[in-house]
Amino acid sequence: MEFEISNLKKHFGGIQALNGVSLSFSGHQIIGLIGPNGSGKSTLVNTIGGIHEPDSGTITFNGKRIDHLKPNQVMQHGVGRTFQVTRAFRRMTVMENLLVPALALYPEKGRKTWEARGREVLDFLTMDHLRDDYARSLSGGQQKLLELGQLMMTDTQLLLLDEPFAGVHPKLMESIFEYIKVLYGQGKAFLIISHDMNSIFTLSHRLVVLNYGDIIADGDPQVVKYDEKVIQAYLGEEVEDA
Amino acid sequence: MQYFLSLCATGLVMGVIYALMALGLTLIFSILKVVNFAHGEFYMLGGYASYFLLSTFTGLHPLLAVFISGLIVGAIGLVFELIFLRPIHKGQIERPSEYAVLVTVGLSLFLMNLSLAIAGPIPRRPASFLAGTVQLGTVNISAERLIAGVCSLILLGLLLLIINKTWIGKALRAVSQDKDAASIVGINPLAINTIAFAVGAGLAAIAGALLAPIFSVTPDIGATPSIRSYIIIVLGGMGSIPGSILGAILIGLVESLGTGYFPDPTRALNYKMVYGLVIFAIVLLFRPRGLFGRKET
Amino acid sequence: MTPTFARAPRVRIEWLVISITLVVAIAIPFYLEKVSLYWLHVLIIAYFYAILASSWSLLAGVAGQFSFGHMAFMAIGGYTSGLLGKYFGLPPLLGIPAGTLVAGLTGLAIGVLCLRFKASYLALFTIAFSEILRILIRGEYGITRGDQGLHLEMLFGATTSKLPYYFTMLALLVFSLLFMYWLVNSRVGLFLRAIREDEEAASARGVDVVRYKLMAFVITSMIAGLAGGFFAHYIGILTPNTFVLPQMGLVIAMAIIGGVESLVAAAIGGIIIQVSLEVLRDFDAWRLVIFGALLVITLRFARNGLIAPLLERLFGLGPRAEKRKKESDSHGV
């Protein structure tokens, strides 16, 4: 797997949300993406995911340009994302939620095949008993799992997870950890936004820190943790007051 | 030139009256975030209320009848808001934006047919406030329209004063900008919603009552002013008060000049709305925030 | 867990009711022909509205696009055929397909223009479209005969019997329902519902939102156009009043009171309301007052409609999910 973001810029009105962001990897990794509020993390994920068009810069995945594509096209290339506030299809069943990306990307395989695959995914996530329930009747944590499941249906290679642990029951959080590790073991790559420092430090092979649209640190989590610039970014004015 | 000026005069006067009604719609939209698809029916009810008041209480001053009509219809709006719109803001309604569209459409159907059932299809016309024409410089304008225009102007001025200078106006503006922040500082957004809807309805009714002696009232006269109001608020910028006033005047002028210069006088009146509708479609397609509206992120 | 044998009787009931309904629908016109041509006509019109209400519910309830242009597409179907007949001598059998096609193309254009519009803006734009069209048709009476009415050839020529019209309208209703039902249960229906739920999320999950939205517009406008074309060649005259906005409001009321997310419920809503309007003829304007009130009350207190829940309970149609959850809740699972 080859992924490269090169000098990505995006502004909204007067604000430069991404100010020349560059990031790349080969093979597969779990990359943690952190940074203070408003640093551009969600904008980055939204831009990779195709919801925003970058002003300049490129995004390449396995040799193909995926910037300026619509979200469904980005998904077709094997890059999927989850949402910070879960956006499962509320008035559709859990199984139907899983069928949507599957049938959208590979309709020729047929519903029966995909339903079988869906049950596999649900088994893995221990949610099979919920398969005929409306997504809206699921708990918040279960909905996060459902979104993960949607990405697992097809061969999504790079998963962008936006706050997968936010507001999740600790026990469920452990499960999500495990699922991510298993999927990584299957060869998938992750870019995970999280404010939960513990999870990020435990999971990530590599930590990227954004601040005001710039990457201010990128490397081993244990090293980045003590990077002055990173500490400054998070503490901000508090340091000056002290 | 004479013709042009008199068309402009009519356009301006009508524009001011349209502004009153459009302001009502803007108020409702900016505070409840809902397009009131029954706005024209409030206008129609205002006309009927005025007619029935004047024919029942023969000594009643026509302008007082107009004002009372506004109060009556405002009350109707208040009741509707409480029962059918408040649940939206209390989070009790799924898919609220669709619901709001459909429930006000339903209200529109209900009110129009209720009026038809009660008052019948025959046009009603309250007595004119003033007969004859007035001469302004070189231009003639019907006294009726002029009075209606002047009343609207005064009312508009009063409203702008209230919105900008009084506490209640501040509360209205606060809720329209940020409902949650407003509630933190002690303003009750639910109450403000209800007030806004009632006032909005009342303004439409006053416009209807003012124009009733000129155009007379039938159950279906609400349709056109309704559409015109949508055109105006979209043109001016949904939620913008100066926008809706400017938009109203522009539409008033466009309608008047368009109708006045239409090549075939026998069909001119039929096409009256087309100019506004086309402007409407163009604005929706190319600049949805209109002249003064806020840009949606 | 529902034991499998409990499913079999349910399926039988479904087919039984459908068969009985079809038999009645096929038999009743022969009876009515002798007894009351008026009521035969009422049923034909009722089926017409059922087609409109159910196709609108596909666009609005399933795909989430609350368009107010539906009646305009219906009128385009009728007027295209009528004008082609009047000025080019095109027979109705060719005119109606032509009208359907033009309605579909217009639906495509409107769909494209409306791609970015959310609820209110979609409603407003389609209202504007419908009104502009109506004003044009009314204004250019030199061509369209305006309010006086455009005369159209009867589809079945000299035949005075209403029976062929009845069966054709019934067939149109049945086939459009079958087609739409198939569509809703296919992956297209899945995608449309996903779009209705959350357009952006649907796109992020691989759905080509533009393609399926436009598909919904084109299919539903073609169905409306087809119904309009046939309606016009049954009534024999067409005026711009067929698609004044209150007519659109009536179709919306039918779909919502029936159940806007269920095609069959919407169709039944259309039939029941249209027949009720005739039954309650003596009440004049009060009829529509009742339905206006019913619309508003249904929206507020019975969002899924009044007929759809009945269908669900009788046939187990619709999501079992809520029911299963209730069952498992009551068993303390």
Short mmCIF file of N, CA, C and O in Angstrom, two decimals, chain B residues 10-65:
data_model
loop_
_atom_site.label_atom_id
_atom_site.label_comp_id
_atom_site.label_asym_id
_atom_site.label_seq_id
_atom_site.Cartn_x
_atom_site.Cartn_y
_atom_site.Cartn_z
N THR B 10 -46.53 53.00 -8.31
CA THR B 10 -47.32 51.84 -7.89
C THR B 10 -46.41 50.74 -7.36
O THR B 10 -46.68 50.14 -6.32
N GLY B 11 -45.34 50.50 -8.11
CA GLY B 11 -44.39 49.44 -7.72
C GLY B 11 -43.82 49.68 -6.32
O GLY B 11 -43.72 48.77 -5.52
N LEU B 12 -43.46 50.95 -6.07
CA LEU B 12 -42.89 51.27 -4.77
C LEU B 12 -43.90 51.06 -3.64
O LEU B 12 -43.60 50.46 -2.61
N VAL B 13 -45.11 51.56 -3.89
CA VAL B 13 -46.14 51.43 -2.86
C VAL B 13 -46.44 49.97 -2.58
O VAL B 13 -46.50 49.52 -1.43
N MET B 14 -46.63 49.20 -3.66
CA MET B 14 -46.91 47.78 -3.48
C MET B 14 -45.71 47.11 -2.80
O MET B 14 -45.88 46.27 -1.93
N GLY B 15 -44.51 47.54 -3.19
CA GLY B 15 -43.30 46.96 -2.60
C GLY B 15 -43.26 47.12 -1.09
O GLY B 15 -42.90 46.20 -0.37
N VAL B 16 -43.67 48.30 -0.64
CA VAL B 16 -43.67 48.54 0.80
C VAL B 16 -44.66 47.62 1.51
O VAL B 16 -44.37 47.07 2.58
N ILE B 17 -45.82 47.43 0.87
CA ILE B 17 -46.81 46.53 1.48
C ILE B 17 -46.31 45.09 1.46
O ILE B 17 -46.44 44.36 2.45
N TYR B 18 -45.70 44.70 0.33
CA TYR B 18 -45.11 43.37 0.26
C TYR B 18 -44.06 43.18 1.35
O TYR B 18 -43.91 42.10 1.92
N ALA B 19 -43.34 44.29 1.62
CA ALA B 19 -42.26 44.20 2.60
C ALA B 19 -42.80 43.84 3.96
O ALA B 19 -42.19 43.07 4.70
N LEU B 20 -43.96 44.39 4.27
CA LEU B 20 -44.57 44.09 5.57
C LEU B 20 -44.82 42.60 5.71
O LEU B 20 -44.48 41.97 6.71
N MET B 21 -45.40 42.03 4.66
CA MET B 21 -45.71 40.61 4.71
C MET B 21 -44.43 39.77 4.68
O MET B 21 -44.29 38.79 5.43
N ALA B 22 -43.48 40.18 3.84
CA ALA B 22 -42.23 39.44 3.75
C ALA B 22 -41.46 39.50 5.06
O ALA B 22 -40.79 38.55 5.46
N LEU B 23 -41.56 40.63 5.73
CA LEU B 23 -40.89 40.78 7.01
C LEU B 23 -41.41 39.74 7.99
O LEU B 23 -40.66 39.14 8.75
N GLY B 24 -42.72 39.51 7.94
CA GLY B 24 -43.31 38.48 8.79
C GLY B 24 -42.69 37.12 8.51
O GLY B 24 -42.35 36.38 9.42
N LEU B 25 -42.55 36.81 7.23
CA LEU B 25 -41.97 35.52 6.86
C LEU B 25 -40.51 35.43 7.28
O LEU B 25 -40.03 34.40 7.75
N THR B 26 -39.78 36.54 7.10
CA THR B 26 -38.37 36.58 7.49
C THR B 26 -38.22 36.36 8.98
O THR B 26 -37.34 35.63 9.44
N LEU B 27 -39.10 37.01 9.75
CA LEU B 27 -39.06 36.86 11.20
C LEU B 27 -39.22 35.39 11.57
O LEU B 27 -38.46 34.83 12.35
N ILE B 28 -40.23 34.77 10.95
CA ILE B 28 -40.49 33.36 11.24
C ILE B 28 -39.29 32.51 10.84
O ILE B 28 -38.86 31.62 11.56
N PHE B 29 -38.74 32.80 9.65
CA PHE B 29 -37.62 31.97 9.20
C PHE B 29 -36.38 32.18 10.04
O PHE B 29 -35.69 31.22 10.39
N SER B 30 -36.07 33.41 10.35
CA SER B 30 -34.80 33.64 11.04
C SER B 30 -34.84 33.12 12.47
O SER B 30 -33.82 32.75 13.02
N ILE B 31 -36.03 33.08 13.06
CA ILE B 31 -36.08 32.61 14.45
C ILE B 31 -36.45 31.15 14.57
O ILE B 31 -35.82 30.41 15.30
N LEU B 32 -37.46 30.70 13.83
CA LEU B 32 -37.84 29.30 13.93
C LEU B 32 -37.12 28.43 12.92
O LEU B 32 -37.19 27.21 12.99
N LYS B 33 -36.42 29.06 11.98
CA LYS B 33 -35.71 28.34 10.92
C LYS B 33 -36.68 27.51 10.08
O LYS B 33 -36.37 26.41 9.65
N VAL B 34 -37.84 28.04 9.90
CA VAL B 34 -38.90 27.32 9.20
C VAL B 34 -39.48 28.22 8.12
O VAL B 34 -39.76 29.39 8.38
N VAL B 35 -39.66 27.70 6.90
CA VAL B 35 -40.38 28.47 5.89
C VAL B 35 -41.86 28.21 6.10
O VAL B 35 -42.30 27.07 6.05
N ASN B 36 -42.63 29.27 6.36
CA ASN B 36 -44.04 29.10 6.65
C ASN B 36 -44.85 29.05 5.35
O ASN B 36 -45.14 30.07 4.74
N PHE B 37 -45.18 27.84 4.93
CA PHE B 37 -45.90 27.70 3.67
C PHE B 37 -47.37 28.10 3.78
O PHE B 37 -48.11 28.01 2.81
N ALA B 38 -47.80 28.51 4.95
CA ALA B 38 -49.18 28.98 5.10
C ALA B 38 -49.25 30.50 5.21
O ALA B 38 -50.28 31.05 5.57
N HIS B 39 -48.14 31.17 4.90
CA HIS B 39 -48.09 32.62 5.09
C HIS B 39 -49.17 33.34 4.30
O HIS B 39 -49.79 34.28 4.77
N GLY B 40 -49.39 32.88 3.09
CA GLY B 40 -50.42 33.50 2.25
C GLY B 40 -51.81 33.35 2.86
O GLY B 40 -52.67 34.21 2.70
N GLU B 41 -52.01 32.25 3.56
CA GLU B 41 -53.33 32.03 4.17
C GLU B 41 -53.53 32.97 5.37
O GLU B 41 -54.66 33.37 5.65
N PHE B 42 -52.47 33.34 6.04
CA PHE B 42 -52.61 34.34 7.09
C PHE B 42 -53.01 35.68 6.48
O PHE B 42 -53.84 36.42 7.02
N TYR B 43 -52.41 35.98 5.33
CA TYR B 43 -52.76 37.19 4.58
C TYR B 43 -54.24 37.18 4.23
O TYR B 43 -54.97 38.14 4.46
N MET B 44 -54.69 36.04 3.73
CA MET B 44 -56.10 35.88 3.34
C MET B 44 -57.01 36.03 4.55
O MET B 44 -58.04 36.73 4.49
N LEU B 45 -56.64 35.41 5.66
CA LEU B 45 -57.46 35.51 6.86
C LEU B 45 -57.54 36.96 7.35
O LEU B 45 -58.57 37.39 7.86
N GLY B 46 -56.44 37.69 7.19
CA GLY B 46 -56.45 39.10 7.58
C GLY B 46 -57.50 39.86 6.80
O GLY B 46 -58.24 40.68 7.35
N GLY B 47 -57.57 39.56 5.50
CA GLY B 47 -58.56 40.22 4.67
C GLY B 47 -59.98 39.89 5.13
O GLY B 47 -60.83 40.78 5.27
N TYR B 48 -60.22 38.61 5.37
CA TYR B 48 -61.56 38.21 5.82
C TYR B 48 -61.91 38.81 7.18
O TYR B 48 -63.02 39.26 7.41
N ALA B 49 -60.93 38.77 8.10
CA ALA B 49 -61.19 39.31 9.44
C ALA B 49 -61.61 40.77 9.34
O ALA B 49 -62.59 41.20 9.95
N SER B 50 -60.85 41.52 8.53
CA SER B 50 -61.15 42.93 8.37
C SER B 50 -62.55 43.11 7.78
O SER B 50 -63.34 43.93 8.26
N TYR B 51 -62.85 42.34 6.77
CA TYR B 51 -64.17 42.43 6.15
C TYR B 51 -65.29 42.17 7.15
O TYR B 51 -66.25 42.93 7.26
N PHE B 52 -65.14 41.07 7.90
CA PHE B 52 -66.22 40.72 8.82
C PHE B 52 -66.32 41.68 9.99
O PHE B 52 -67.40 41.97 10.49
N LEU B 53 -65.18 42.20 10.43
CA LEU B 53 -65.21 43.19 11.50
C LEU B 53 -65.96 44.43 11.05
O LEU B 53 -66.83 44.95 11.76
N LEU B 54 -65.60 44.92 9.86
CA LEU B 54 -66.20 46.15 9.37
C LEU B 54 -67.68 45.99 9.05
O LEU B 54 -68.46 46.92 9.20
N SER B 55 -68.07 44.78 8.60
CA SER B 55 -69.49 44.64 8.29
C SER B 55 -70.32 44.36 9.54
O SER B 55 -71.52 44.63 9.56
N THR B 56 -69.67 43.87 10.60
CA THR B 56 -70.42 43.63 11.83
C THR B 56 -70.49 44.87 12.71
O THR B 56 -71.52 45.21 13.26
N PHE B 57 -69.31 45.52 12.85
CA PHE B 57 -69.28 46.72 13.69
C PHE B 57 -69.15 47.93 12.79
O PHE B 57 -68.06 48.42 12.51
N THR B 58 -70.31 48.44 12.35
CA THR B 58 -70.28 49.46 11.30
C THR B 58 -69.58 50.74 11.68
O THR B 58 -69.11 51.48 10.85
N GLY B 59 -69.48 51.01 12.98
CA GLY B 59 -68.83 52.26 13.34
C GLY B 59 -67.32 52.16 13.45
O GLY B 59 -66.63 53.15 13.70
N LEU B 60 -66.83 50.96 13.27
CA LEU B 60 -65.41 50.72 13.50
C LEU B 60 -64.53 51.44 12.48
O LEU B 60 -64.78 51.40 11.29
N HIS B 61 -63.49 52.08 12.98
CA HIS B 61 -62.56 52.76 12.08
C HIS B 61 -61.78 51.71 11.29
O HIS B 61 -61.27 50.75 11.87
N PRO B 62 -61.71 51.90 9.96
CA PRO B 62 -61.07 50.87 9.13
C PRO B 62 -59.65 50.50 9.55
O PRO B 62 -59.27 49.33 9.52
N LEU B 63 -58.87 51.49 9.98
CA LEU B 63 -57.49 51.17 10.36
C LEU B 63 -57.47 50.36 11.65
O LEU B 63 -56.61 49.50 11.84
N LEU B 64 -58.41 50.63 12.51
CA LEU B 64 -58.50 49.84 13.74
C LEU B 64 -58.88 48.40 13.40
O LEU B 64 -58.36 47.46 13.99
N ALA B 65 -59.78 48.25 12.41
CA ALA B 65 -60.16 46.91 11.96
C ALA B 65 -58.93 46.17 11.46
O ALA B 65 -58.75 44.98 11.73
#
